[in-house]
Coordinates of C-alpha atoms in Angstrom, one line a residue:
Chain A
X1166 CA 157.7 101.5 111.6
X1167 CA 158.4 101.6 108.1
X1168 CA 161.9 103.3 108.0
X1169 CA 164.2 100.6 109.1
X1170 CA 162.0 98.0 108.4
X1171 CA 161.5 95.9 105.0
X1172 CA 157.8 96.0 105.0
X1173 CA 155.2 98.3 106.5
X1174 CA 153.0 96.6 109.0
X1175 CA 150.0 97.3 107.1
X1176 CA 151.3 95.0 104.3
X1177 CA 151.3 92.0 107.0
X1178 CA 147.7 93.3 108.1
X1179 CA 146.4 93.1 104.4
X1180 CA 148.0 89.9 103.6
X1181 CA 146.9 87.8 106.8
X1182 CA 143.2 89.2 106.2
X1183 CA 143.2 88.0 102.5
X1184 CA 144.6 84.7 103.2
X1185 CA 142.1 84.1 105.9
X1186 CA 139.0 85.8 104.4
X1187 CA 140.0 83.6 101.3
X1188 CA 139.9 80.6 103.0
X1189 CA 136.5 81.6 104.9
X1190 CA 134.9 82.6 101.5
X1191 CA 135.9 79.2 99.5
X1192 CA 134.8 77.3 102.9
X1193 CA 131.5 79.4 102.3
X1194 CA 131.3 78.2 98.7
X1195 CA 131.7 74.5 99.6
X1196 CA 128.7 75.0 102.5
X1197 CA 126.6 76.8 99.9
X1198 CA 126.3 73.4 97.8
X1199 CA 126.2 71.5 101.0
X1200 CA 124.1 73.2 103.4
X1201 CA 123.4 69.8 105.5
X1202 CA 127.1 70.1 107.1
X1203 CA 126.1 73.4 108.8
X1204 CA 124.1 73.1 112.1
X1205 CA 124.8 76.5 113.3
X1206 CA 122.1 79.1 114.1
X1207 CA 121.4 81.6 110.9
X1208 CA 123.5 79.2 108.9
X1209 CA 120.8 79.8 106.2
X1210 CA 122.3 83.4 105.9
X1211 CA 125.9 82.0 104.7
X1212 CA 127.8 84.3 107.0
X1213 CA 131.4 82.7 105.5
X1214 CA 130.4 84.1 102.1
X1215 CA 129.8 87.6 103.1
X1216 CA 131.9 87.9 106.1
X1217 CA 135.0 86.4 104.3
X1218 CA 134.1 88.7 101.0
X1219 CA 134.4 91.8 103.7
X1220 CA 137.9 90.6 104.8
X1221 CA 139.3 90.0 101.3
X1222 CA 138.2 93.5 100.2
X1223 CA 139.7 94.9 103.4
X1224 CA 142.6 93.3 102.9
X1225 CA 143.3 94.0 99.2
X1226 CA 142.7 97.7 99.9
X1227 CA 145.3 97.5 102.3
X1228 CA 147.8 95.9 100.3
X1229 CA 146.8 98.2 97.5
X1230 CA 147.6 101.0 99.7
X1231 CA 151.1 99.7 100.6
X1232 CA 151.9 98.9 97.0
X1233 CA 155.6 100.2 95.9
Chain B
X1364 CA 132.8 71.4 130.6
X1365 CA 132.7 69.7 126.8
X1366 CA 134.9 70.3 124.1
X1367 CA 133.6 71.7 120.9
X1368 CA 135.3 70.3 118.1
X1369 CA 137.1 72.3 115.4
X1370 CA 137.0 71.4 111.6
X1371 CA 140.0 70.8 109.3
X1372 CA 139.5 74.7 108.1
X1373 CA 139.3 76.0 111.4
X1374 CA 142.6 74.1 112.1
X1375 CA 144.3 75.4 109.1
X1376 CA 143.4 79.1 110.0
X1377 CA 144.8 78.7 113.6
X1378 CA 148.0 77.2 112.6
X1379 CA 148.0 79.9 109.8
X1380 CA 148.1 82.7 112.7
X1381 CA 150.4 80.9 115.1
X1382 CA 153.0 80.6 111.9
X1383 CA 152.3 84.3 111.2
X1384 CA 153.2 85.7 114.5
X1385 CA 156.0 83.3 114.8
X1386 CA 157.3 84.3 111.3
X1387 CA 157.1 88.1 112.0
X1388 CA 159.1 87.5 115.1
X1389 CA 161.8 85.8 113.3
X1390 CA 161.4 88.4 110.5
X1391 CA 162.1 91.4 112.7
X1392 CA 165.1 90.0 114.6
X1393 CA 167.4 91.2 111.7
X1394 CA 166.1 94.9 112.5
X1395 CA 166.5 94.4 116.2
X1396 CA 170.4 95.3 116.8
X1397 CA 170.3 97.6 119.8
X1398 CA 168.4 98.0 123.1
X1399 CA 166.2 101.0 121.8
X1400 CA 165.0 98.6 119.0
X1401 CA 164.3 95.9 121.5
X1402 CA 162.8 98.0 124.4
X1403 CA 161.2 100.9 122.4
X1404 CA 160.6 99.7 118.8
X1405 CA 163.5 102.2 117.7
X1406 CA 161.2 105.4 118.5
X1407 CA 160.1 105.6 115.0
X1408 CA 156.5 104.7 114.8
X1409 CA 153.4 106.7 113.5
X1410 CA 150.8 107.7 115.8
X1411 CA 148.5 105.2 113.8
X1412 CA 151.0 102.2 114.8
X1413 CA 151.8 103.4 118.3
X1414 CA 147.9 104.2 118.8
X1415 CA 146.5 100.8 117.6
X1416 CA 149.4 99.2 119.5
X1417 CA 148.6 101.2 122.6
X1418 CA 144.7 99.6 122.4
X1419 CA 145.7 96.6 121.3
X1420 CA 148.0 96.0 124.4
X1421 CA 145.1 96.2 126.7
X1422 CA 143.1 93.8 124.6
X1423 CA 143.8 90.9 126.7
X1424 CA 141.4 88.5 128.3
X1425 CA 140.2 91.3 130.4
X1426 CA 138.6 92.8 127.3
X1427 CA 137.3 90.0 125.5
X1428 CA 136.2 86.9 127.7
X1429 CA 136.4 88.8 131.3
X1430 CA 134.0 92.0 130.1
X1431 CA 131.6 89.7 128.2
X1432 CA 131.4 87.6 131.3
X1433 CA 130.9 90.4 133.3
X1434 CA 128.3 91.8 131.1
X1435 CA 126.4 88.8 131.6
X1436 CA 126.8 89.2 135.5
X1437 CA 126.4 92.7 136.0
X1438 CA 124.6 94.1 132.7
X1439 CA 125.5 97.3 130.8
X1440 CA 127.4 99.0 133.6
X1441 CA 130.1 97.2 132.3
X1442 CA 130.3 99.6 129.3
X1443 CA 131.4 102.1 132.0
X1444 CA 134.7 100.5 131.7
X1445 CA 135.3 101.7 128.2
X1446 CA 133.7 105.2 128.5
X1447 CA 134.1 107.1 131.8
X1448 CA 136.8 104.4 132.9
X1449 CA 139.0 105.0 129.7
X1450 CA 138.3 108.1 127.8
X1451 CA 139.1 111.1 130.1
X1452 CA 142.2 109.2 131.1
X1453 CA 143.4 108.7 127.6
X1454 CA 142.7 112.3 126.7
X1455 CA 144.4 113.6 129.8
X1456 CA 147.6 111.5 129.1
X1457 CA 148.0 112.8 125.5
X1458 CA 147.1 116.3 126.3
X1459 CA 148.7 117.1 129.5
X1460 CA 150.9 114.1 130.5
X1461 CA 152.7 113.0 127.5
X1462 CA 154.9 116.2 126.9
X1463 CA 156.8 115.4 130.3
X1464 CA 157.0 111.6 129.6
X1465 CA 158.3 112.0 126.0
X1466 CA 160.5 115.3 126.6
X1467 CA 162.4 113.5 129.3
X1468 CA 163.3 110.8 127.0
X1469 CA 162.8 108.1 129.3
X1470 CA 162.5 104.5 129.0
X1471 CA 160.0 103.7 131.5
X1472 CA 157.4 105.1 134.0
X1473 CA 159.6 104.3 137.1
X1474 CA 162.0 106.2 135.0
X1475 CA 160.2 109.3 135.5
X1476 CA 160.0 108.7 139.2
X1477 CA 163.8 108.6 139.3
X1478 CA 164.1 111.8 137.3
X1479 CA 161.3 113.9 139.3
X1480 CA 161.9 112.1 142.9
X1481 CA 164.6 109.9 143.5
X1482 CA 166.3 106.2 143.1
X1483 CA 164.4 104.5 146.2
X1484 CA 161.0 105.5 144.5
X1485 CA 161.9 104.3 141.1
X1486 CA 162.8 100.9 142.5
X1487 CA 159.8 100.5 144.5
X1488 CA 157.6 101.4 141.7
X1489 CA 159.6 99.2 139.2
X1490 CA 159.4 96.2 141.7
X1491 CA 155.5 96.7 142.1
X1492 CA 155.0 96.8 138.6
X1493 CA 157.1 94.1 137.8
X1494 CA 154.9 92.2 140.4
X1495 CA 151.5 93.3 139.3
X1496 CA 152.6 92.7 135.3
X1497 CA 153.3 89.1 135.9
X1498 CA 150.0 88.4 138.1
X1499 CA 148.3 90.1 135.2
X1500 CA 149.9 88.0 132.5
X1501 CA 148.8 85.2 134.5
X1502 CA 145.3 86.0 133.7
X1503 CA 145.9 86.2 130.3
X1504 CA 147.3 82.6 130.4
X1505 CA 144.6 81.4 132.3
X1506 CA 142.0 83.0 129.8
X1507 CA 143.8 81.4 127.0
X1508 CA 143.7 78.2 128.7
X1509 CA 140.1 78.6 129.3
X1510 CA 139.5 79.2 125.3
X1511 CA 141.8 76.2 124.3
X1512 CA 140.1 74.1 126.9
X1513 CA 136.7 75.0 126.0
X1514 CA 136.8 74.9 122.2
X1515 CA 139.6 72.2 121.6
X1516 CA 139.4 69.8 125.1
X1517 CA 142.9 70.5 125.7
X1518 CA 144.0 70.3 129.5
X1519 CA 144.7 73.5 131.4
X1520 CA 148.4 72.6 131.5
X1521 CA 149.1 72.0 128.0
X1522 CA 147.1 75.0 127.0
X1523 CA 149.1 77.2 129.2
X1524 CA 152.3 76.2 128.1
X1525 CA 151.7 76.2 124.5
X1526 CA 150.3 79.7 124.3
X1527 CA 153.1 81.1 127.0
X1528 CA 155.8 79.6 124.9
X1529 CA 154.5 81.1 121.6
X1530 CA 154.7 84.6 123.2
X1531 CA 158.0 83.8 124.8
X1532 CA 159.4 83.3 121.4
X1533 CA 158.3 86.1 119.5
X1534 CA 159.1 88.7 122.4
X1535 CA 162.5 87.2 123.0
X1536 CA 163.4 87.5 119.4
X1537 CA 162.6 91.2 118.8
X1538 CA 161.2 92.7 121.8
X1539 CA 158.7 95.7 121.7
X1540 CA 159.2 95.7 118.0
X1541 CA 157.3 92.2 117.4
X1542 CA 155.1 92.9 120.2
X1543 CA 153.7 95.9 118.3
X1544 CA 153.7 94.5 114.9
X1545 CA 151.8 91.4 116.3
X1546 CA 149.6 93.4 118.3
X1547 CA 148.4 95.4 115.3
X1548 CA 147.6 92.3 113.6
X1549 CA 145.8 90.9 116.3
X1550 CA 143.6 94.3 116.5
X1551 CA 142.3 93.3 113.2
X1552 CA 142.0 89.9 113.7
X1553 CA 139.9 90.6 116.8
X1554 CA 137.6 93.0 115.1
X1555 CA 136.9 90.8 112.1
X1556 CA 136.6 87.8 114.4
X1557 CA 134.4 89.0 117.1
X1558 CA 132.0 91.8 115.7
X1559 CA 130.3 89.2 113.5
X1560 CA 128.9 87.6 117.0
X1561 CA 127.2 90.9 117.6
X1562 CA 125.7 91.3 114.3
X1563 CA 124.7 87.6 114.2
X1564 CA 122.9 88.2 117.5
X1565 CA 120.9 91.0 116.3
X1566 CA 120.0 89.3 112.8
X1567 CA 118.5 86.3 115.2
X1568 CA 116.9 88.6 118.1
X1569 CA 115.6 91.0 115.5
X1570 CA 117.2 94.5 116.9
X1571 CA 118.8 96.0 119.6
X1572 CA 115.7 97.3 121.0
X1573 CA 114.5 93.9 121.2
X1574 CA 117.5 92.7 123.1
X1575 CA 116.9 95.5 125.6
X1576 CA 113.4 94.8 125.9
X1577 CA 113.9 91.3 126.8
X1578 CA 116.7 92.4 129.3
X1579 CA 114.0 94.7 130.8
X1580 CA 111.3 92.0 131.1
X1581 CA 114.0 89.5 132.9
X1582 CA 115.1 92.0 135.3
X1583 CA 112.2 94.8 135.4
X1584 CA 113.4 95.9 139.0
X1585 CA 117.2 95.8 138.7
X1586 CA 118.3 97.6 135.5
X1587 CA 120.7 95.9 133.2
X1588 CA 120.2 98.3 130.2
X1589 CA 121.3 101.8 131.5
X1590 CA 124.3 103.5 132.3
X1591 CA 123.4 106.4 134.8
X1592 CA 119.7 106.7 135.4
X1593 CA 119.9 103.7 138.1
X1594 CA 122.8 104.6 139.6
X1595 CA 121.4 107.0 142.7
X1596 CA 120.1 103.9 144.2
X1597 CA 122.8 100.8 144.1
X1598 CA 119.7 98.4 144.6
X1599 CA 118.7 99.4 141.2
X1600 CA 121.7 98.4 139.1
X1601 CA 123.1 95.0 138.1
X1602 CA 126.7 96.2 139.4
X1603 CA 125.3 97.5 142.8
X1604 CA 127.4 100.5 143.0
X1605 CA 126.2 104.1 143.5
X1606 CA 127.4 106.9 140.9
X1607 CA 129.8 108.1 142.9
X1608 CA 131.6 104.8 143.1
X1609 CA 131.9 104.9 139.7
X1610 CA 132.8 108.4 138.9
X1611 CA 135.5 108.6 141.8
X1612 CA 136.8 105.1 142.0
X1613 CA 136.5 103.9 138.0
X1614 CA 136.1 107.4 136.3
X1615 CA 139.1 109.0 138.2
X1616 CA 141.2 106.7 140.1
X1617 CA 141.3 103.4 138.7
X1618 CA 141.2 105.0 135.0
X1619 CA 143.7 107.5 135.4
X1620 CA 145.8 105.3 137.1
X1621 CA 146.0 102.6 134.7
X1622 CA 145.7 104.8 131.3
X1623 CA 148.2 107.3 132.6
X1624 CA 150.5 105.5 134.4
X1625 CA 150.5 101.7 133.6
X1626 CA 153.7 101.4 131.5
X1627 CA 152.1 98.4 129.5
X1628 CA 149.9 100.6 127.5
X1629 CA 152.3 104.0 127.9
X1630 CA 155.3 102.3 126.4
X1631 CA 153.5 102.0 123.1
X1632 CA 153.2 106.0 123.0
X1633 CA 156.9 106.2 124.0
X1634 CA 157.8 104.2 120.7
X1635 CA 156.4 107.1 118.8
X1636 CA 158.4 109.2 116.4
X1637 CA 158.1 112.6 117.9
X1638 CA 156.1 114.3 120.4
X1639 CA 153.0 115.2 118.4
X1640 CA 152.6 111.4 117.4
X1641 CA 153.3 110.5 121.1
X1642 CA 150.3 113.0 122.0
X1643 CA 148.0 111.8 119.2
X1644 CA 148.6 108.1 120.4
X1645 CA 146.1 107.8 123.4
X1646 CA 143.8 110.3 121.5
X1647 CA 143.4 108.2 118.6
X1648 CA 143.4 105.2 120.4
X1649 CA 140.2 106.7 122.4
X1650 CA 138.1 106.6 119.2
X1651 CA 138.7 102.3 119.0
X1652 CA 138.2 102.3 122.7
X1653 CA 134.8 103.6 122.4
X1654 CA 133.5 101.4 119.8
X1655 CA 134.9 98.1 121.7
X1656 CA 131.4 97.9 123.6
X1657 CA 129.8 97.0 120.1
X1658 CA 131.8 93.8 120.2
X1659 CA 131.8 92.9 124.0
X1660 CA 128.8 94.5 125.9
X1661 CA 126.6 93.8 123.0
X1662 CA 127.9 90.3 122.9
X1663 CA 127.1 90.1 126.9
X1664 CA 123.3 91.4 126.6
X1665 CA 122.9 89.0 123.7
X1666 CA 124.1 86.3 126.0
X1667 CA 121.5 87.3 128.6
X1668 CA 118.6 87.8 126.2
X1669 CA 119.4 84.1 124.7
X1670 CA 119.6 82.5 128.4
X1671 CA 116.4 84.0 129.4
X1672 CA 114.6 82.8 126.3
X1673 CA 114.2 78.6 127.0
X1674 CA 113.6 78.1 123.2
X1675 CA 117.1 79.4 122.4
X1676 CA 118.8 76.4 124.2
X1677 CA 121.4 78.8 125.0
X1678 CA 123.1 78.6 128.6
X1679 CA 126.2 79.1 130.0
X1680 CA 128.6 76.4 131.3
X1681 CA 128.8 75.1 134.4
X1682 CA 132.0 74.7 136.4
X1683 CA 132.1 72.6 139.6
X1684 CA 128.2 74.0 140.1
X1685 CA 129.5 77.6 139.4
X1686 CA 128.2 79.7 136.5
X1687 CA 131.2 80.4 134.2
X1688 CA 130.5 83.7 133.2
X1689 CA 133.8 84.0 130.8
X1690 CA 132.3 81.1 128.7
X1691 CA 129.6 83.6 127.3
X1692 CA 131.5 84.6 124.2
X1693 CA 133.2 81.0 123.0
X1694 CA 129.6 79.7 123.5
X1695 CA 128.1 82.7 121.0
X1696 CA 131.1 81.9 118.5
X1697 CA 130.0 78.2 118.7
X1698 CA 126.3 79.2 118.2
X1699 CA 126.6 81.4 115.5
X1700 CA 129.9 80.3 113.4
X1701 CA 130.0 77.6 110.8
X1702 CA 133.6 75.9 110.0
X1703 CA 135.9 78.2 109.1
X1704 CA 134.3 81.4 111.0
X1705 CA 134.9 79.4 113.8
X1706 CA 138.5 79.0 113.3
X1707 CA 138.7 83.1 112.9
X1708 CA 136.7 83.3 116.1
X1709 CA 139.1 81.3 118.3
X1710 CA 142.1 83.0 116.6
X1711 CA 140.8 86.3 117.5
X1712 CA 140.3 85.0 121.2
X1713 CA 144.0 83.9 120.9
X1714 CA 144.9 86.9 119.5
X1715 CA 143.5 89.2 122.2
X1716 CA 145.3 87.0 124.6
X1717 CA 148.5 87.1 123.0
X1718 CA 148.4 90.5 122.5
X1719 CA 147.7 91.4 126.1
X1720 CA 150.4 88.6 127.0
X1721 CA 152.9 90.2 124.9
X1722 CA 152.2 93.7 126.1
X1723 CA 153.0 92.6 129.6
X1724 CA 156.1 90.6 128.8
X1725 CA 157.5 93.5 127.1
X1726 CA 156.7 96.0 129.6
X1727 CA 157.8 93.8 132.3
X1728 CA 161.4 92.9 130.4
X1729 CA 162.0 96.5 129.9
X1730 CA 161.1 97.5 133.6
X1731 CA 163.0 94.6 134.9
X1732 CA 166.1 95.5 132.7
X1733 CA 166.2 99.2 133.3
X1734 CA 164.4 99.8 136.6
X1735 CA 165.7 96.7 138.6
X1736 CA 168.7 95.3 137.0
X1737 CA 170.6 98.5 135.9
X1738 CA 169.6 100.4 138.8
X1739 CA 170.4 97.8 141.3
X1740 CA 172.2 94.7 140.3
X1741 CA 174.1 96.0 137.5
X1742 CA 175.2 99.6 137.4
X1743 CA 177.5 99.2 134.3
X1744 CA 175.7 97.2 132.2
X1745 CA 176.6 97.2 128.7
X1746 CA 174.4 97.9 125.7
X1747 CA 174.9 94.2 124.7
X1748 CA 174.3 92.9 127.9
X1749 CA 171.0 95.0 128.6
X1750 CA 169.6 93.5 125.1
X1751 CA 170.8 90.0 126.5
X1752 CA 168.9 90.8 129.8
X1753 CA 166.0 91.8 128.1
X1754 CA 165.8 88.4 126.4
X1755 CA 166.4 86.5 129.7
X1756 CA 163.7 88.3 131.5
X1757 CA 161.1 87.8 128.5
X1758 CA 161.7 83.8 129.1
X1759 CA 162.0 84.5 133.0
X1760 CA 158.6 86.4 133.0
X1761 CA 156.8 84.1 131.2
X1762 CA 157.7 81.3 133.3
X1763 CA 156.7 83.1 136.3
X1764 CA 153.4 84.1 134.8
X1765 CA 152.7 80.3 134.2
X1766 CA 152.4 79.9 138.3
X1767 CA 150.4 83.2 138.7
X1768 CA 147.8 81.8 136.2
X1769 CA 146.9 79.1 138.7
X1770 CA 146.1 81.5 140.8
X1771 CA 143.8 83.6 138.8
X1772 CA 141.8 80.5 138.0
X1773 CA 140.7 80.2 141.6
X1774 CA 138.7 83.4 141.2
X1775 CA 135.1 83.4 139.9
X1776 CA 135.3 86.1 137.7
X1777 CA 138.8 87.1 136.2
X1778 CA 137.8 90.9 135.9
X1779 CA 137.4 91.1 139.9
X1780 CA 140.8 89.7 140.3
X1781 CA 142.3 92.3 137.6
X1782 CA 140.6 95.4 139.4
X1783 CA 141.8 94.2 142.7
X1784 CA 145.3 94.2 141.6
X1785 CA 145.0 97.5 139.9
X1786 CA 143.8 99.2 143.2
X1787 CA 146.9 97.9 145.0
X1788 CA 149.3 99.2 142.7
X1789 CA 148.1 101.7 140.1
X1790 CA 145.7 103.8 142.3
X1791 CA 148.2 104.9 144.6
X1792 CA 150.8 105.5 141.8
X1793 CA 148.5 107.6 140.2
X1794 CA 148.5 110.3 143.0
X1795 CA 152.3 110.2 143.4
X1796 CA 152.4 110.8 139.3
X1797 CA 149.9 113.8 139.2
X1798 CA 151.0 115.4 142.4
X1799 CA 154.7 115.0 141.0
X1800 CA 153.7 116.6 137.4
X1801 CA 151.7 119.3 138.8
X1802 CA 153.0 120.1 142.3
X1803 CA 156.6 121.5 142.5
X1804 CA 157.0 121.4 146.0
X1805 CA 156.3 117.5 146.3
X1806 CA 159.5 116.1 147.9
X1807 CA 161.2 112.4 147.1
X1808 CA 160.5 111.6 150.7
X1809 CA 156.7 112.4 150.3
X1810 CA 156.4 110.6 147.2
X1811 CA 158.1 107.6 148.4
X1812 CA 156.3 107.1 151.6
X1813 CA 152.9 108.2 150.4
X1814 CA 153.3 105.6 147.7
X1815 CA 154.3 103.0 150.3
X1816 CA 151.1 104.0 152.6
X1817 CA 149.0 104.0 149.5
X1818 CA 149.8 100.4 148.3
X1819 CA 149.8 98.8 151.9
X1820 CA 146.4 100.5 153.0
X1821 CA 144.7 99.5 149.7
X1822 CA 146.6 95.5 150.3
X1823 CA 145.0 96.0 153.7
X1824 CA 141.4 96.8 153.0
X1825 CA 141.6 93.9 150.6
X1826 CA 142.8 91.6 152.8
X1827 CA 140.1 93.1 155.7
X1828 CA 137.1 92.4 153.7
X1829 CA 138.4 88.8 152.3
X1830 CA 139.2 87.4 155.8
X1831 CA 136.0 89.4 157.2
X1832 CA 137.9 91.7 159.6
X1833 CA 135.8 94.5 158.6
X1834 CA 132.3 94.5 157.0
X1835 CA 132.6 95.7 152.9
X1836 CA 130.1 98.4 153.8
X1837 CA 132.7 100.3 155.5
X1838 CA 134.7 100.5 152.4
X1839 CA 131.7 101.0 150.0
X1840 CA 129.7 103.2 152.1
X1841 CA 126.5 101.2 151.2
X1842 CA 124.8 98.5 152.6
X1843 CA 124.4 96.6 149.2
X1844 CA 127.6 96.0 147.4
X1845 CA 129.4 94.0 144.8
X1846 CA 133.0 92.8 144.6
X1847 CA 133.2 95.3 141.4
X1848 CA 131.8 98.1 143.9
X1849 CA 134.6 97.4 146.5
X1850 CA 137.2 97.5 144.0
X1851 CA 136.1 100.9 143.1
X1852 CA 135.6 102.3 146.7
X1853 CA 139.0 100.5 147.5
X1854 CA 141.1 102.3 144.7
X1855 CA 139.6 105.7 145.7
X1856 CA 140.5 105.3 149.4
X1857 CA 144.3 104.1 148.4
X1858 CA 144.2 107.2 146.2
X1859 CA 143.3 109.5 149.0
X1860 CA 145.4 108.3 151.4
X1861 CA 148.8 108.5 149.2
X1862 CA 147.8 111.8 148.2
X1863 CA 147.2 113.0 151.7
X1864 CA 150.4 111.4 152.9
X1865 CA 152.4 112.6 150.1
X1866 CA 151.4 116.1 150.7
X1867 CA 152.0 116.0 154.7
X1868 CA 155.3 114.4 154.4
X1869 CA 156.3 117.0 151.8
X1870 CA 155.4 120.0 153.7
X1871 CA 158.1 118.9 156.4
X1872 CA 160.9 117.3 154.0
X1873 CA 163.4 118.7 151.8
X1874 CA 162.5 120.0 148.4
X1875 CA 164.4 119.6 145.3
X1876 CA 165.7 122.7 143.6
X1877 CA 163.6 124.2 140.7
X1878 CA 166.4 123.7 138.4
X1879 CA 166.3 120.2 138.7
X1880 CA 162.7 119.8 137.9
X1881 CA 162.6 121.8 134.5
X1882 CA 160.8 119.7 131.9
X1883 CA 159.5 117.2 134.7
X1884 CA 156.8 119.5 136.3
X1885 CA 154.2 121.7 134.7
X1886 CA 154.7 125.3 135.6
X1887 CA 158.7 125.1 135.2
X1888 CA 158.4 123.9 132.0
X1889 CA 158.0 125.8 128.9
X1890 CA 154.8 125.4 127.1
X1891 CA 154.5 123.7 123.7
X1892 CA 154.4 126.3 120.9
X1893 CA 152.0 125.4 118.2
X1894 CA 150.3 128.5 117.1
X1895 CA 151.5 127.9 113.7
X1896 CA 150.4 124.5 113.4
X1897 CA 146.6 124.1 111.5
X1898 CA 144.0 123.5 114.2
X1899 CA 143.1 120.1 112.4
X1900 CA 146.9 118.8 113.0
X1901 CA 146.8 119.4 116.4
X1902 CA 146.2 116.8 119.2
X1903 CA 143.4 119.2 121.1
X1904 CA 141.1 119.3 118.2
X1905 CA 141.0 115.4 118.0
X1906 CA 140.7 115.0 121.7
X1907 CA 137.5 117.5 121.9
X1908 CA 136.2 115.4 118.8
X1909 CA 136.7 112.4 121.4
X1910 CA 135.1 114.1 124.0
X1911 CA 132.3 114.8 122.1
X1912 CA 131.5 111.3 120.9
X1913 CA 132.0 110.2 124.6
X1914 CA 129.5 112.6 125.8
X1915 CA 126.9 111.6 123.1
X1916 CA 127.2 108.0 124.0
X1917 CA 126.9 108.5 127.8
X1918 CA 123.5 110.5 126.9
X1919 CA 122.0 107.8 124.3
X1920 CA 122.5 105.0 127.0
X1921 CA 121.6 107.2 129.8

């Protein structure tokens, strides 16, 4: 899929994971300081922070793998 | 149903997703210059790209809402769809069938039937596949609308049209190429968006063992937590099916019929850059397929465990007095995901539906253009004309799926509907393909009439039970049964009828000369010479690894 297409598919995967993971992570920081805004079950574990972080990490690895 | 509100962050994530997939369609249009680019993504994909797309095309409504909902309804037995109902067939496709498909350079499965048998068998299968694809596509739209309705409070009509138009735009722009690109993005979003549900469920309940213990306590007589140990007596398992129905109906006919002959998934392997990559496509996909129950089945089991605990406050939605099983996964997302993650969860569901929808539409436009339009309507169509027809049929296919979506809505569970369709079309086709690929003396007349008889008999069995002309136990050979068990058994009988009729007619009709069947039939085709390839690079090596994991999983959850 890379021979005739400018960017490989893995670039797009990395990009969207970094963007979405970044938004979720930043939201997690905001909710960390305003915990009363969250009413979901297990909100005290701050899933936005660690899951957003995992997404960013995965996305960065993919972008790094396809760097030119 | 009540709508669940989304925050501004959730909306931003959803809008980014829609913008991203539409942007990819526009970006790839400049690289879609001929019919091979549009219908086969240029045949330049690696086995990883083709393999993930192969699996992702199957990750539609069926795999997400449908399977989680069915786990709530039937218990752990739904995992059979991922293991015995997929893995052996995927490996068989990679090892035995792909060399015939790929080496004959066909554009579609009906294209193989034309080479192996004749034009009328090709057109018959092309029409049946086109109809089935649009019906299945309707299910995807229905499921998308359910999510949008549940989470956003949109009405059904707006939901279906908004989702369908997005898929129509990016598939019409660059065909299979954009479908595969977006399918891979969707694959990752589905994993990141939904696996967290299982993680959070385990955190809340305590452990997987605790989930199983709660289910066994809730249902001590009918097992919801085993795969095989309760299959001798259909009254002892949630699906009310005998092991023979699972093995013959699901594990053999439905599974092989879908994974080896359904052009929706096989088309992704056709886009591989060489024969080895094409053979590796379903084998690589099999590893990811085996992992999917850790999203959907586990989520379904968590939903049961929570719903039987009054303190949890978790209950499925009711729709006109009926339990809506397909609401299990959206409600778990709403339970665990704070703002931001909710947007990701909704995006993951949408991604699944759109991957399935795009898969159906890209397969439909290929079969329509090559096997119906060029074969029957315009035999002298130019390359430019075929490319134009591919785009027109994409939009037309989406519009027809919108109509079928309303029919899908009338079924209590979308999975039952899907299996009913597969047993009409895929089950008899698998008999035709298997006999055609491995028995040289099967004739065009035998294949055609076998296929017709198999399809008609399956449809007749469905109607006969639905309108109570016969009792369902006549098909399932058991006094107790579920709709799912009936689907398994109906598929088995349709396969058997097709195979018997094909063989009998072939014995008395004119055979094709052997020289016309070289490259199409085992025994008349040169075997692949891979003596100089290291063992760790052979598809067979990875197929054996996959088989070992498959066996271990079945033993673990016996």
